[in-house]
């Protein structure tokens, strides 16, 4: 078996993977398969000498690992083909459409002894990683709120709605940041474009220990900043985290990270007043999509070389977020909070 890397899909984000692999010095190992001639032509124009495979089977025969960066409905079948061929797998988000599909893939990866990592972009963003370090050090004390926006004015993808395209990022990121398990989900979904998909999603979370969370996702809301991946799109990608001892705000699109330390304290007559210090700008380097994806792929390739299980494996990175989104769908249908135990 060859040692190459098979890239399945060279659309906009697939080409981000190609740029990331080039920065890692691994561009010469890549073989690409994409059935769309326009996508192949765009990739070949940007990467002269890029090698292509005529089929998935040919690509797998030439490579030891595969990156799946294709439309969401194709993920389950392609990931299964990669694992059954005995190849290691990097599966872009959202890994699959349902928790049941994720569980089948996780079981198959274990059965075949393959390294499998999900492309959870924000886990590898320097600002998210810095925030998690603060949480782990106890800077915030007990957490009481985590909120996130992944919304804006942008194209409505043909292969997915707001849950799988946008909300999935923070369905993973918020529990990861907090180190807390989600126990309940209440969601409202809307189809404002009338195309049969939820293009607006509002999700409330209940965490073990009592913290609450909120995720806003959609393509029909005002954006604030140009999207770094999709030309012409306006976006908001923001996280707020609040605890007893500190507050934090991250704007991933603007590359800002602000911290305020302090507590509310009793002031008599039942009132509590905030005693927080000034806003502190946390100095964390900016990171464009190529740098973040390069960090993801570097971790994947290291796990492949060492035969180690990635932190964002198919259970953590696919099964758990999918259960949360399954619960959001059920909640919207039934108009009630759904426990994660009910969702899987």
GROMACS .gro file of N, CA, C and O in nm, residues 77-199:
model
  492
   77UNK      N    1  -2.126   0.696   0.345
   77UNK     CA    2  -2.083   0.591   0.252
   77UNK      C    3  -1.934   0.600   0.223
   77UNK      O    4  -1.863   0.498   0.218
   78UNK      N    5  -1.882   0.722   0.203
   78UNK     CA    6  -1.739   0.736   0.173
   78UNK      C    7  -1.654   0.699   0.293
   78UNK      O    8  -1.551   0.630   0.279
   79UNK      N    9  -1.694   0.743   0.413
   79UNK     CA   10  -1.617   0.708   0.533
   79UNK      C   11  -1.615   0.558   0.554
   79UNK      O   12  -1.511   0.499   0.589
   80UNK      N   13  -1.728   0.493   0.530
   80UNK     CA   14  -1.732   0.347   0.544
   80UNK      C   15  -1.639   0.280   0.444
   80UNK      O   16  -1.567   0.185   0.477
   81UNK      N   17  -1.638   0.331   0.320
   81UNK     CA   18  -1.550   0.274   0.217
   81UNK      C   19  -1.404   0.288   0.258
   81UNK      O   20  -1.323   0.195   0.239
   82UNK      N   21  -1.367   0.404   0.313
   82UNK     CA   22  -1.229   0.427   0.357
   82UNK      C   23  -1.192   0.328   0.467
   82UNK      O   24  -1.086   0.263   0.462
   83UNK      N   25  -1.277   0.314   0.566
   83UNK     CA   26  -1.246   0.225   0.679
   83UNK      C   27  -1.244   0.079   0.637
   83UNK      O   28  -1.158   0.001   0.681
   84UNK      N   29  -1.337   0.039   0.552
   84UNK     CA   30  -1.340  -0.102   0.508
   84UNK      C   31  -1.220  -0.135   0.421
   84UNK      O   32  -1.178  -0.251   0.414
   85UNK      N   33  -1.162  -0.033   0.356
   85UNK     CA   34  -1.041  -0.055   0.277
   85UNK      C   35  -0.916  -0.061   0.365
   85UNK      O   36  -0.806  -0.080   0.314
   86UNK      N   37  -0.935  -0.042   0.497
   86UNK     CA   38  -0.820  -0.048   0.588
   86UNK      C   39  -0.738   0.078   0.588
   86UNK      O   40  -0.617   0.075   0.618
   87UNK      N   41  -0.799   0.191   0.556
   87UNK     CA   42  -0.728   0.319   0.553
   87UNK      C   43  -0.771   0.405   0.672
   87UNK      O   44  -0.883   0.394   0.722
   88UNK      N   45  -0.679   0.491   0.717
   88UNK     CA   46  -0.712   0.586   0.823
   88UNK      C   47  -0.796   0.700   0.764
   88UNK      O   48  -0.790   0.728   0.644
   89UNK      N   49  -0.871   0.767   0.850
   89UNK     CA   50  -0.976   0.857   0.803
   89UNK      C   51  -0.974   0.990   0.875
   89UNK      O   52  -0.975   0.997   0.998
   90UNK      N   53  -0.974   1.098   0.797
   90UNK     CA   54  -1.003   1.232   0.847
   90UNK      C   55  -1.135   1.273   0.782
   90UNK      O   56  -1.144   1.286   0.660
   91UNK      N   57  -1.237   1.293   0.865
   91UNK     CA   58  -1.372   1.316   0.815
   91UNK      C   59  -1.416   1.457   0.852
   91UNK      O   60  -1.430   1.490   0.970
   92UNK      N   61  -1.436   1.540   0.749
   92UNK     CA   62  -1.475   1.678   0.775
   92UNK      C   63  -1.611   1.684   0.844
   92UNK      O   64  -1.692   1.593   0.833
   93UNK      N   65  -1.633   1.795   0.914
   93UNK     CA   66  -1.761   1.816   0.980
   93UNK      C   67  -1.866   1.855   0.877
   93UNK      O   68  -1.831   1.911   0.773
   94UNK      N   69  -1.994   1.834   0.906
   94UNK     CA   70  -2.041   1.741   1.008
   94UNK      C   71  -2.009   1.600   0.963
   94UNK      O   72  -2.022   1.568   0.844
   95UNK      N   73  -1.966   1.517   1.055
   95UNK     CA   74  -1.920   1.384   1.015
   95UNK      C   75  -2.027   1.311   0.936
   95UNK      O   76  -2.002   1.262   0.825
   96UNK      N   77  -2.147   1.301   0.992
   96UNK     CA   78  -2.259   1.235   0.926
   96UNK      C   79  -2.387   1.306   0.971
   96UNK      O   80  -2.384   1.399   1.052
   97UNK      N   81  -2.500   1.260   0.920
   97UNK     CA   82  -2.625   1.332   0.944
   97UNK      C   83  -2.695   1.292   1.073
   97UNK      O   84  -2.772   1.371   1.129
   98UNK      N   85  -2.671   1.171   1.124
   98UNK     CA   86  -2.741   1.125   1.244
   98UNK      C   87  -2.645   1.054   1.338
   98UNK      O   88  -2.540   1.004   1.297
   99UNK      N   89  -2.687   1.045   1.463
   99UNK     CA   90  -2.606   0.974   1.562
   99UNK      C   91  -2.594   0.826   1.528
   99UNK      O   92  -2.489   0.764   1.553
  100UNK      N   93  -2.698   0.766   1.472
  100UNK     CA   94  -2.692   0.624   1.436
  100UNK      C   95  -2.582   0.598   1.333
  100UNK      O   96  -2.507   0.501   1.344
  101UNK      N   97  -2.571   0.686   1.233
  101UNK     CA   98  -2.464   0.671   1.134
  101UNK      C   99  -2.328   0.688   1.201
  101UNK      O  100  -2.233   0.614   1.171
  102UNK      N  101  -2.316   0.785   1.290
  102UNK     CA  102  -2.189   0.808   1.360
  102UNK      C  103  -2.148   0.688   1.443
  102UNK      O  104  -2.031   0.649   1.445
  103UNK      N  105  -2.244   0.629   1.511
  103UNK     CA  106  -2.214   0.512   1.594
  103UNK      C  107  -2.168   0.394   1.510
  103UNK      O  108  -2.076   0.321   1.550
  104UNK      N  109  -2.229   0.375   1.394
  104UNK     CA  110  -2.186   0.265   1.305
  104UNK      C  111  -2.042   0.288   1.258
  104UNK      O  112  -1.962   0.193   1.255
  105UNK      N  113  -2.008   0.411   1.222
  105UNK     CA  114  -1.871   0.438   1.177
  105UNK      C  115  -1.772   0.422   1.291
  105UNK      O  116  -1.662   0.369   1.270
  106UNK      N  117  -1.808   0.469   1.410
  106UNK     CA  118  -1.718   0.454   1.525
  106UNK      C  119  -1.690   0.307   1.554
  106UNK      O  120  -1.576   0.268   1.581
  107UNK      N  121  -1.794   0.225   1.546
  107UNK     CA  122  -1.776   0.081   1.569
  107UNK      C  123  -1.688   0.019   1.460
  107UNK      O  124  -1.603  -0.066   1.489
  108UNK      N  125  -1.706   0.062   1.337
  108UNK     CA  126  -1.626   0.008   1.227
  108UNK      C  127  -1.479   0.047   1.242
  108UNK      O  128  -1.389  -0.034   1.218
  109UNK      N  129  -1.453   0.173   1.281
  109UNK     CA  130  -1.314   0.216   1.301
  109UNK      C  131  -1.247   0.133   1.410
  109UNK      O  132  -1.130   0.094   1.396
  110UNK      N  133  -1.319   0.106   1.519
  110UNK     CA  134  -1.263   0.022   1.627
  110UNK      C  135  -1.237  -0.118   1.575
  110UNK      O  136  -1.131  -0.177   1.602
  111UNK      N  137  -1.334  -0.173   1.502
  111UNK     CA  138  -1.321  -0.310   1.451
  111UNK      C  139  -1.200  -0.324   1.359
  111UNK      O  140  -1.127  -0.424   1.365
  112UNK      N  141  -1.177  -0.222   1.274
  112UNK     CA  142  -1.067  -0.229   1.177
  112UNK      C  143  -0.936  -0.174   1.231
  112UNK      O  144  -0.835  -0.177   1.159
  113UNK      N  145  -0.937  -0.120   1.353
  113UNK     CA  146  -0.814  -0.068   1.411
  113UNK      C  147  -0.761   0.054   1.339
  113UNK      O  148  -0.639   0.074   1.331
  114UNK      N  149  -0.851   0.140   1.290
  114UNK     CA  150  -0.809   0.256   1.213
  114UNK      C  151  -0.813   0.383   1.296
  114UNK      O  152  -0.896   0.399   1.386
  115UNK      N  153  -0.722   0.473   1.266
  115UNK     CA  154  -0.725   0.608   1.324
  115UNK      C  155  -0.831   0.687   1.248
  115UNK      O  156  -0.831   0.692   1.125
  116UNK      N  157  -0.922   0.750   1.322
  116UNK     CA  158  -1.028   0.829   1.259
  116UNK      C  159  -1.047   0.957   1.339
  116UNK      O  160  -1.067   0.953   1.460
  117UNK      N  161  -1.038   1.071   1.271
  117UNK     CA  162  -1.052   1.202   1.336
  117UNK      C  163  -1.155   1.284   1.260
  117UNK      O  164  -1.161   1.281   1.138
  118UNK      N  165  -1.235   1.359   1.336
  118UNK     CA  166  -1.335   1.447   1.276
  118UNK      C  167  -1.277   1.588   1.267
  118UNK      O  168  -1.208   1.634   1.358
  119UNK      N  169  -1.307   1.657   1.158
  119UNK     CA  170  -1.257   1.792   1.137
  119UNK      C  171  -1.333   1.896   1.215
  119UNK      O  172  -1.418   1.967   1.159
  120UNK      N  173  -1.303   1.907   1.343
  120UNK     CA  174  -1.371   2.004   1.430
  120UNK      C  175  -1.286   2.130   1.437
  120UNK      O  176  -1.200   2.147   1.524
  121UNK      N  177  -1.313   2.219   1.345
  121UNK     CA  178  -1.230   2.336   1.318
  121UNK      C  179  -1.200   2.417   1.442
  121UNK      O  180  -1.085   2.452   1.471
  122UNK      N  181  -1.304   2.452   1.520
  122UNK     CA  182  -1.284   2.546   1.629
  122UNK      C  183  -1.206   2.487   1.745
  122UNK      O  184  -1.146   2.562   1.824
  123UNK      N  185  -1.202   2.356   1.759
  123UNK     CA  186  -1.117   2.297   1.863
  123UNK      C  187  -0.970   2.329   1.840
  123UNK      O  188  -0.890   2.323   1.934
  124UNK      N  189  -0.935   2.361   1.715
  124UNK     CA  190  -0.795   2.386   1.682
  124UNK      C  191  -0.766   2.533   1.659
  124UNK      O  192  -0.654   2.569   1.622
  125UNK      N  193  -0.866   2.619   1.680
  125UNK     CA  194  -0.842   2.762   1.669
  125UNK      C  195  -0.766   2.809   1.793
  125UNK      O  196  -0.803   2.775   1.905
  126UNK      N  197  -0.660   2.888   1.777
  126UNK     CA  198  -0.580   2.928   1.894
  126UNK      C  199  -0.660   2.997   2.003
  126UNK      O  200  -0.632   2.979   2.123
  127UNK      N  201  -0.761   3.075   1.968
  127UNK     CA  202  -0.838   3.145   2.070
  127UNK      C  203  -0.926   3.049   2.149
  127UNK      O  204  -0.940   3.062   2.272
  128UNK      N  205  -0.987   2.952   2.083
  128UNK     CA  206  -1.066   2.852   2.155
  128UNK      C  207  -0.976   2.769   2.246
  128UNK      O  208  -1.014   2.736   2.360
  129UNK      N  209  -0.859   2.735   2.200
  129UNK     CA  210  -0.769   2.655   2.281
  129UNK      C  211  -0.721   2.734   2.403
  129UNK      O  212  -0.706   2.679   2.513
  130UNK      N  213  -0.697   2.865   2.384
  130UNK     CA  214  -0.657   2.948   2.498
  130UNK      C  215  -0.771   2.958   2.599
  130UNK      O  216  -0.748   2.951   2.721
  131UNK      N  217  -0.895   2.974   2.551
  131UNK     CA  218  -1.009   2.982   2.641
  131UNK      C  219  -1.024   2.853   2.721
  131UNK      O  220  -1.050   2.855   2.842
  132UNK      N  221  -1.007   2.739   2.655
  132UNK     CA  222  -1.019   2.612   2.727
  132UNK      C  223  -0.911   2.599   2.834
  132UNK      O  224  -0.937   2.546   2.942
  133UNK      N  225  -0.791   2.646   2.804
  133UNK     CA  226  -0.686   2.640   2.906
  133UNK      C  227  -0.725   2.723   3.028
  133UNK      O  228  -0.701   2.682   3.142
  134UNK      N  229  -0.786   2.839   3.006
  134UNK     CA  230  -0.833   2.922   3.118
  134UNK      C  231  -0.937   2.847   3.200
  134UNK      O  232  -0.936   2.851   3.323
  135UNK      N  233  -1.030   2.780   3.132
  135UNK     CA  234  -1.134   2.704   3.203
  135UNK      C  235  -1.071   2.593   3.285
  135UNK      O  236  -1.103   2.574   3.404
  136UNK      N  237  -0.979   2.519   3.225
  136UNK     CA  238  -0.916   2.407   3.295
  136UNK      C  239  -0.834   2.452   3.415
  136UNK      O  240  -0.822   2.380   3.515
  137UNK      N  241  -0.780   2.573   3.408
  137UNK     CA  242  -0.703   2.628   3.521
  137UNK      C  243  -0.793   2.681   3.631
  137UNK      O  244  -0.744   2.721   3.738
  138UNK      N  245  -0.923   2.686   3.607
  138UNK     CA  246  -1.016   2.734   3.708
  138UNK      C  247  -1.034   2.883   3.711
  138UNK      O  248  -1.090   2.937   3.809
  139UNK      N  249  -0.991   2.955   3.606
  139UNK     CA  250  -0.999   3.100   3.605
  139UNK      C  251  -1.142   3.150   3.621
  139UNK      O  252  -1.167   3.253   3.685
  140UNK      N  253  -1.239   3.078   3.565
  140UNK     CA  254  -1.377   3.125   3.564
  140UNK      C  255  -1.455   3.080   3.687
  140UNK      O  256  -1.566   3.129   3.710
  141UNK      N  257  -1.401   2.986   3.764
  141UNK     CA  258  -1.480   2.927   3.870
  141UNK      C  259  -1.594   2.847   3.810
  141UNK      O  260  -1.591   2.811   3.692
  142UNK      N  261  -1.698   2.816   3.887
  142UNK     CA  262  -1.812   2.743   3.830
  142UNK      C  263  -1.874   2.822   3.715
  142UNK      O  264  -1.897   2.943   3.726
  143UNK      N  265  -1.900   2.754   3.604
  143UNK     CA  266  -1.959   2.820   3.488
  143UNK      C  267  -2.111   2.827   3.502
  143UNK      O  268  -2.173   2.737   3.556
  144UNK      N  269  -2.170   2.937   3.452
  144UNK     CA  270  -2.315   2.944   3.452
  144UNK      C  271  -2.375   2.968   3.314
  144UNK      O  272  -2.494   2.947   3.296
  145UNK      N  273  -2.295   3.011   3.217
  145UNK     CA  274  -2.353   3.034   3.084
  145UNK      C  275  -2.247   3.021   2.976
  145UNK      O  276  -2.134   3.070   2.992
  146UNK      N  277  -2.285   2.955   2.865
  146UNK     CA  278  -2.204   2.951   2.743
  146UNK      C  279  -2.298   2.980   2.627
  146UNK      O  280  -2.405   2.919   2.616
  147UNK      N  281  -2.260   3.073   2.542
  147UNK     CA  282  -2.346   3.109   2.430
  147UNK      C  283  -2.261   3.124   2.305
  147UNK      O  284  -2.143   3.162   2.311
  148UNK      N  285  -2.321   3.094   2.189
  148UNK     CA  286  -2.246   3.098   2.064
  148UNK      C  287  -2.336   3.138   1.949
  148UNK      O  288  -2.454   3.101   1.945
  149UNK      N  289  -2.278   3.211   1.857
  149UNK     CA  290  -2.345   3.246   1.732
  149UNK      C  291  -2.261   3.196   1.616
  149UNK      O  292  -2.141   3.223   1.610
  150UNK      N  293  -2.322   3.123   1.527
  150UNK     CA  294  -2.260   3.089   1.398
  150UNK      C  295  -2.369   3.117   1.295
  150UNK      O  296  -2.443   3.028   1.253
  151UNK      N  297  -2.380   3.243   1.257
  151UNK     CA  298  -2.491   3.283   1.171
  151UNK      C  299  -2.446   3.397   1.081
  151UNK      O  300  -2.337   3.451   1.095
  152UNK      N  301  -2.533   3.434   0.988
  152UNK     CA  302  -2.501   3.544   0.899
  152UNK      C  303  -2.590   3.544   0.777
  152UNK      O  304  -2.693   3.476   0.771
  153UNK      N  305  -2.547   3.622   0.679
  153UNK     CA  306  -2.618   3.635   0.552
  153UNK      C  307  -2.532   3.567   0.447
  153UNK      O  308  -2.428   3.620   0.407
  154UNK      N  309  -2.574   3.449   0.406
  154UNK     CA  310  -2.489   3.370   0.317
  154UNK      C  311  -2.573   3.270   0.241
  154UNK      O  312  -2.694   3.260   0.261
  155UNK      N  313  -2.508   3.196   0.153
  155UNK     CA  314  -2.579   3.098   0.072
  155UNK      C  315  -2.641   2.990   0.160
  155UNK      O  316  -2.584   2.951   0.263
  156UNK      N  317  -2.755   2.941   0.118
  156UNK     CA  318  -2.817   2.826   0.182
  156UNK      C  319  -2.767   2.703   0.107
  156UNK      O  320  -2.800   2.682  -0.010
  157UNK      N  321  -2.687   2.622   0.174
  157UNK     CA  322  -2.627   2.506   0.107
  157UNK      C  323  -2.733   2.407   0.063
  157UNK      O  324  -2.835   2.387   0.131
  158UNK      N  325  -2.708   2.344  -0.049
  158UNK     CA  326  -2.804   2.248  -0.101
  158UNK      C  327  -2.803   2.115  -0.029
  158UNK      O  328  -2.899   2.039  -0.039
  159UNK      N  329  -2.694   2.085   0.046
  159UNK     CA  330  -2.681   1.953   0.107
  159UNK      C  331  -2.716   1.950   0.254
  159UNK      O  332  -2.714   1.844   0.316
  160UNK      N  333  -2.744   2.066   0.315
  160UNK     CA  334  -2.771   2.066   0.459
  160UNK      C  335  -2.833   2.198   0.500
  160UNK      O  336  -2.829   2.297   0.426
  161UNK      N  337  -2.889   2.199   0.622
  161UNK     CA  338  -2.944   2.320   0.679
  161UNK      C  339  -2.855   2.375   0.789
  161UNK      O  340  -2.736   2.340   0.800
  162UNK      N  341  -2.912   2.461   0.873
  162UNK     CA  342  -2.833   2.531   0.973
  162UNK      C  343  -2.776   2.437   1.080
  162UNK      O  344  -2.671   2.464   1.136
  163UNK      N  345  -2.845   2.327   1.110
  163UNK     CA  346  -2.793   2.236   1.213
  163UNK      C  347  -2.661   2.174   1.171
  163UNK      O  348  -2.561   2.180   1.243
  164UNK      N  349  -2.660   2.113   1.054
  164UNK     CA  350  -2.540   2.040   1.011
  164UNK      C  351  -2.432   2.132   0.956
  164UNK      O  352  -2.313   2.101   0.967
  165UNK      N  353  -2.471   2.244   0.898
  165UNK     CA  354  -2.370   2.331   0.839
  165UNK      C  355  -2.306   2.422   0.944
  165UNK      O  356  -2.185   2.447   0.938
  166UNK      N  357  -2.385   2.471   1.039
  166UNK     CA  358  -2.335   2.574   1.130
  166UNK      C  359  -2.340   2.533   1.277
  166UNK      O  360  -2.239   2.539   1.347
  167UNK      N  361  -2.458   2.492   1.325
  167UNK     CA  362  -2.473   2.464   1.467
  167UNK      C  363  -2.380   2.352   1.514
  167UNK      O  364  -2.339   2.349   1.631
  168UNK      N  365  -2.347   2.260   1.424
  168UNK     CA  366  -2.263   2.146   1.463
  168UNK      C  367  -2.130   2.190   1.522
  168UNK      O  368  -2.076   2.126   1.612
  169UNK      N  369  -2.075   2.303   1.472
  169UNK     CA  370  -1.948   2.351   1.526
  169UNK      C  371  -1.957   2.371   1.676
  169UNK      O  372  -1.872   2.326   1.753
  170UNK      N  373  -2.061   2.443   1.720
  170UNK     CA  374  -2.069   2.479   1.861
  170UNK      C  375  -2.141   2.374   1.943
  170UNK      O  376  -2.129   2.373   2.067
  171UNK      N  377  -2.214   2.283   1.877
  171UNK     CA  378  -2.265   2.166   1.948
  171UNK      C  379  -2.149   2.083   2.002
  171UNK      O  380  -2.160   2.016   2.105
  172UNK      N  381  -2.037   2.088   1.933
  172UNK     CA  382  -1.915   2.024   1.985
  172UNK      C  383  -1.837   2.117   2.075
  172UNK      O  384  -1.792   2.079   2.183
  173UNK      N  385  -1.819   2.243   2.032
  173UNK     CA  386  -1.724   2.331   2.099
  173UNK      C  387  -1.766   2.368   2.241
  173UNK      O  388  -1.683   2.369   2.333
  174UNK      N  389  -1.894   2.398   2.264
  174UNK     CA  390  -1.935   2.444   2.397
  174UNK      C  391  -1.913   2.337   2.504
  174UNK      O  392  -1.854   2.366   2.609
  175UNK      N  393  -1.956   2.212   2.484
  175UNK     CA  394  -1.925   2.109   2.586
  175UNK      C  395  -1.774   2.087   2.603
  175UNK      O  396  -1.727   2.061   2.714
  176UNK      N  397  -1.700   2.096   2.492
  176UNK     CA  398  -1.554   2.077   2.499
  176UNK      C  399  -1.489   2.188   2.580
  176UNK      O  400  -1.402   2.163   2.663
  177UNK      N  401  -1.531   2.312   2.556
  177UNK     CA  402  -1.476   2.423   2.632
  177UNK      C  403  -1.506   2.410   2.780
  177UNK      O  404  -1.419   2.432   2.865
  178UNK      N  405  -1.631   2.375   2.810
  178UNK     CA  406  -1.675   2.371   2.949
  178UNK      C  407  -1.626   2.249   3.023
  178UNK      O  408  -1.615   2.250   3.146
  179UNK      N  409  -1.597   2.142   2.949
  179UNK     CA  410  -1.568   2.015   3.016
  179UNK      C  411  -1.690   1.961   3.087
  179UNK      O  412  -1.678   1.889   3.186
  180UNK      N  413  -1.809   1.995   3.034
  180UNK     CA  414  -1.934   1.955   3.096
  180UNK      C  415  -2.020   1.879   2.996
  180UNK      O  416  -2.016   1.906   2.875
  181UNK      N  417  -2.099   1.788   3.047
  181UNK     CA  418  -2.190   1.709   2.965
  181UNK      C  419  -2.323   1.782   2.948
  181UNK      O  420  -2.378   1.837   3.043
  182UNK      N  421  -2.374   1.783   2.824
  182UNK     CA  422  -2.508   1.837   2.800
  182UNK      C  423  -2.610   1.733   2.842
  182UNK      O  424  -2.602   1.616   2.804
  183UNK      N  425  -2.709   1.775   2.922
  183UNK     CA  426  -2.812   1.682   2.968
  183UNK      C  427  -2.946   1.704   2.901
  183UNK      O  428  -3.027   1.612   2.894
  184UNK      N  429  -2.973   1.827   2.854
  184UNK     CA  430  -3.103   1.855   2.793
  184UNK      C  431  -3.093   1.957   2.683
  184UNK      O  432  -3.005   2.045   2.685
  185UNK      N  433  -3.183   1.947   2.586
  185UNK     CA  434  -3.184   2.035   2.469
  185UNK      C  435  -3.326   2.081   2.441
  185UNK      O  436  -3.419   1.999   2.438
  186UNK      N  437  -3.342   2.212   2.420
  186UNK     CA  438  -3.469   2.267   2.372
  186UNK      C  439  -3.437   2.350   2.249
  186UNK      O  440  -3.348   2.435   2.252
  187UNK      N  441  -3.508   2.325   2.139
  187UNK     CA  442  -3.475   2.392   2.013
  187UNK      C  443  -3.599   2.438   1.940
  187UNK      O  444  -3.706   2.379   1.949
  188UNK      N  445  -3.579   2.547   1.865
  188UNK     CA  446  -3.677   2.593   1.767
  188UNK      C  447  -3.607   2.604   1.633
  188UNK      O  448  -3.500   2.665   1.623
  189UNK      N  449  -3.668   2.544   1.532
  189UNK     CA  450  -3.614   2.544   1.397
  189UNK      C  451  -3.714   2.610   1.303
  189UNK      O  452  -3.835   2.595   1.320
  190UNK      N  453  -3.664   2.683   1.203
  190UNK     CA  454  -3.753   2.750   1.108
  190UNK      C  455  -3.700   2.734   0.966
  190UNK      O  456  -3.579   2.717   0.944
  191UNK      N  457  -3.792   2.739   0.871
  191UNK     CA  458  -3.762   2.725   0.729
  191UNK      C  459  -3.806   2.853   0.657
  191UNK      O  460  -3.901   2.854   0.580
  192UNK      N  461  -3.740   2.967   0.685
  192UNK     CA  462  -3.787   3.093   0.630
  192UNK      C  463  -3.780   3.103   0.477
  192UNK      O  464  -3.852   3.183   0.418
  193UNK      N  465  -3.695   3.021   0.415
  193UNK     CA  466  -3.684   3.025   0.269
  193UNK      C  467  -3.783   2.930   0.202
  193UNK      O  468  -3.794   2.931   0.079
  194UNK      N  469  -3.851   2.846   0.282
  194UNK     CA  470  -3.949   2.754   0.226
  194UNK      C  471  -3.889   2.650   0.135
  194UNK      O  472  -3.952   2.604   0.039
  195UNK      N  473  -3.768   2.604   0.167
  195UNK     CA  474  -3.700   2.508   0.078
  195UNK      C  475  -3.692   2.368   0.141
  195UNK      O  476  -3.624   2.279   0.090
  196UNK      N  477  -3.758   2.350   0.256
  196UNK     CA  478  -3.760   2.219   0.317
  196UNK      C  479  -3.643   2.189   0.407
  196UNK      O  480  -3.622   2.073   0.444
  197UNK      N  481  -3.567   2.292   0.445
  197UNK     CA  482  -3.456   2.273   0.539
  197UNK      C  483  -3.463   2.382   0.646
  197UNK      O  484  -3.513   2.492   0.621
  198UNK      N  485  -3.408   2.352   0.763
  198UNK     CA  486  -3.405   2.452   0.869
  198UNK      C  487  -3.289   2.547   0.841
  198UNK      O  488  -3.173   2.512   0.855
  199UNK      N  489  -3.322   2.669   0.799
  199UNK     CA  490  -3.219   2.769   0.772
  199UNK      C  491  -3.206   2.869   0.887
  199UNK      O  492  -3.133   2.967   0.877
   0.00000   0.00000   0.00000
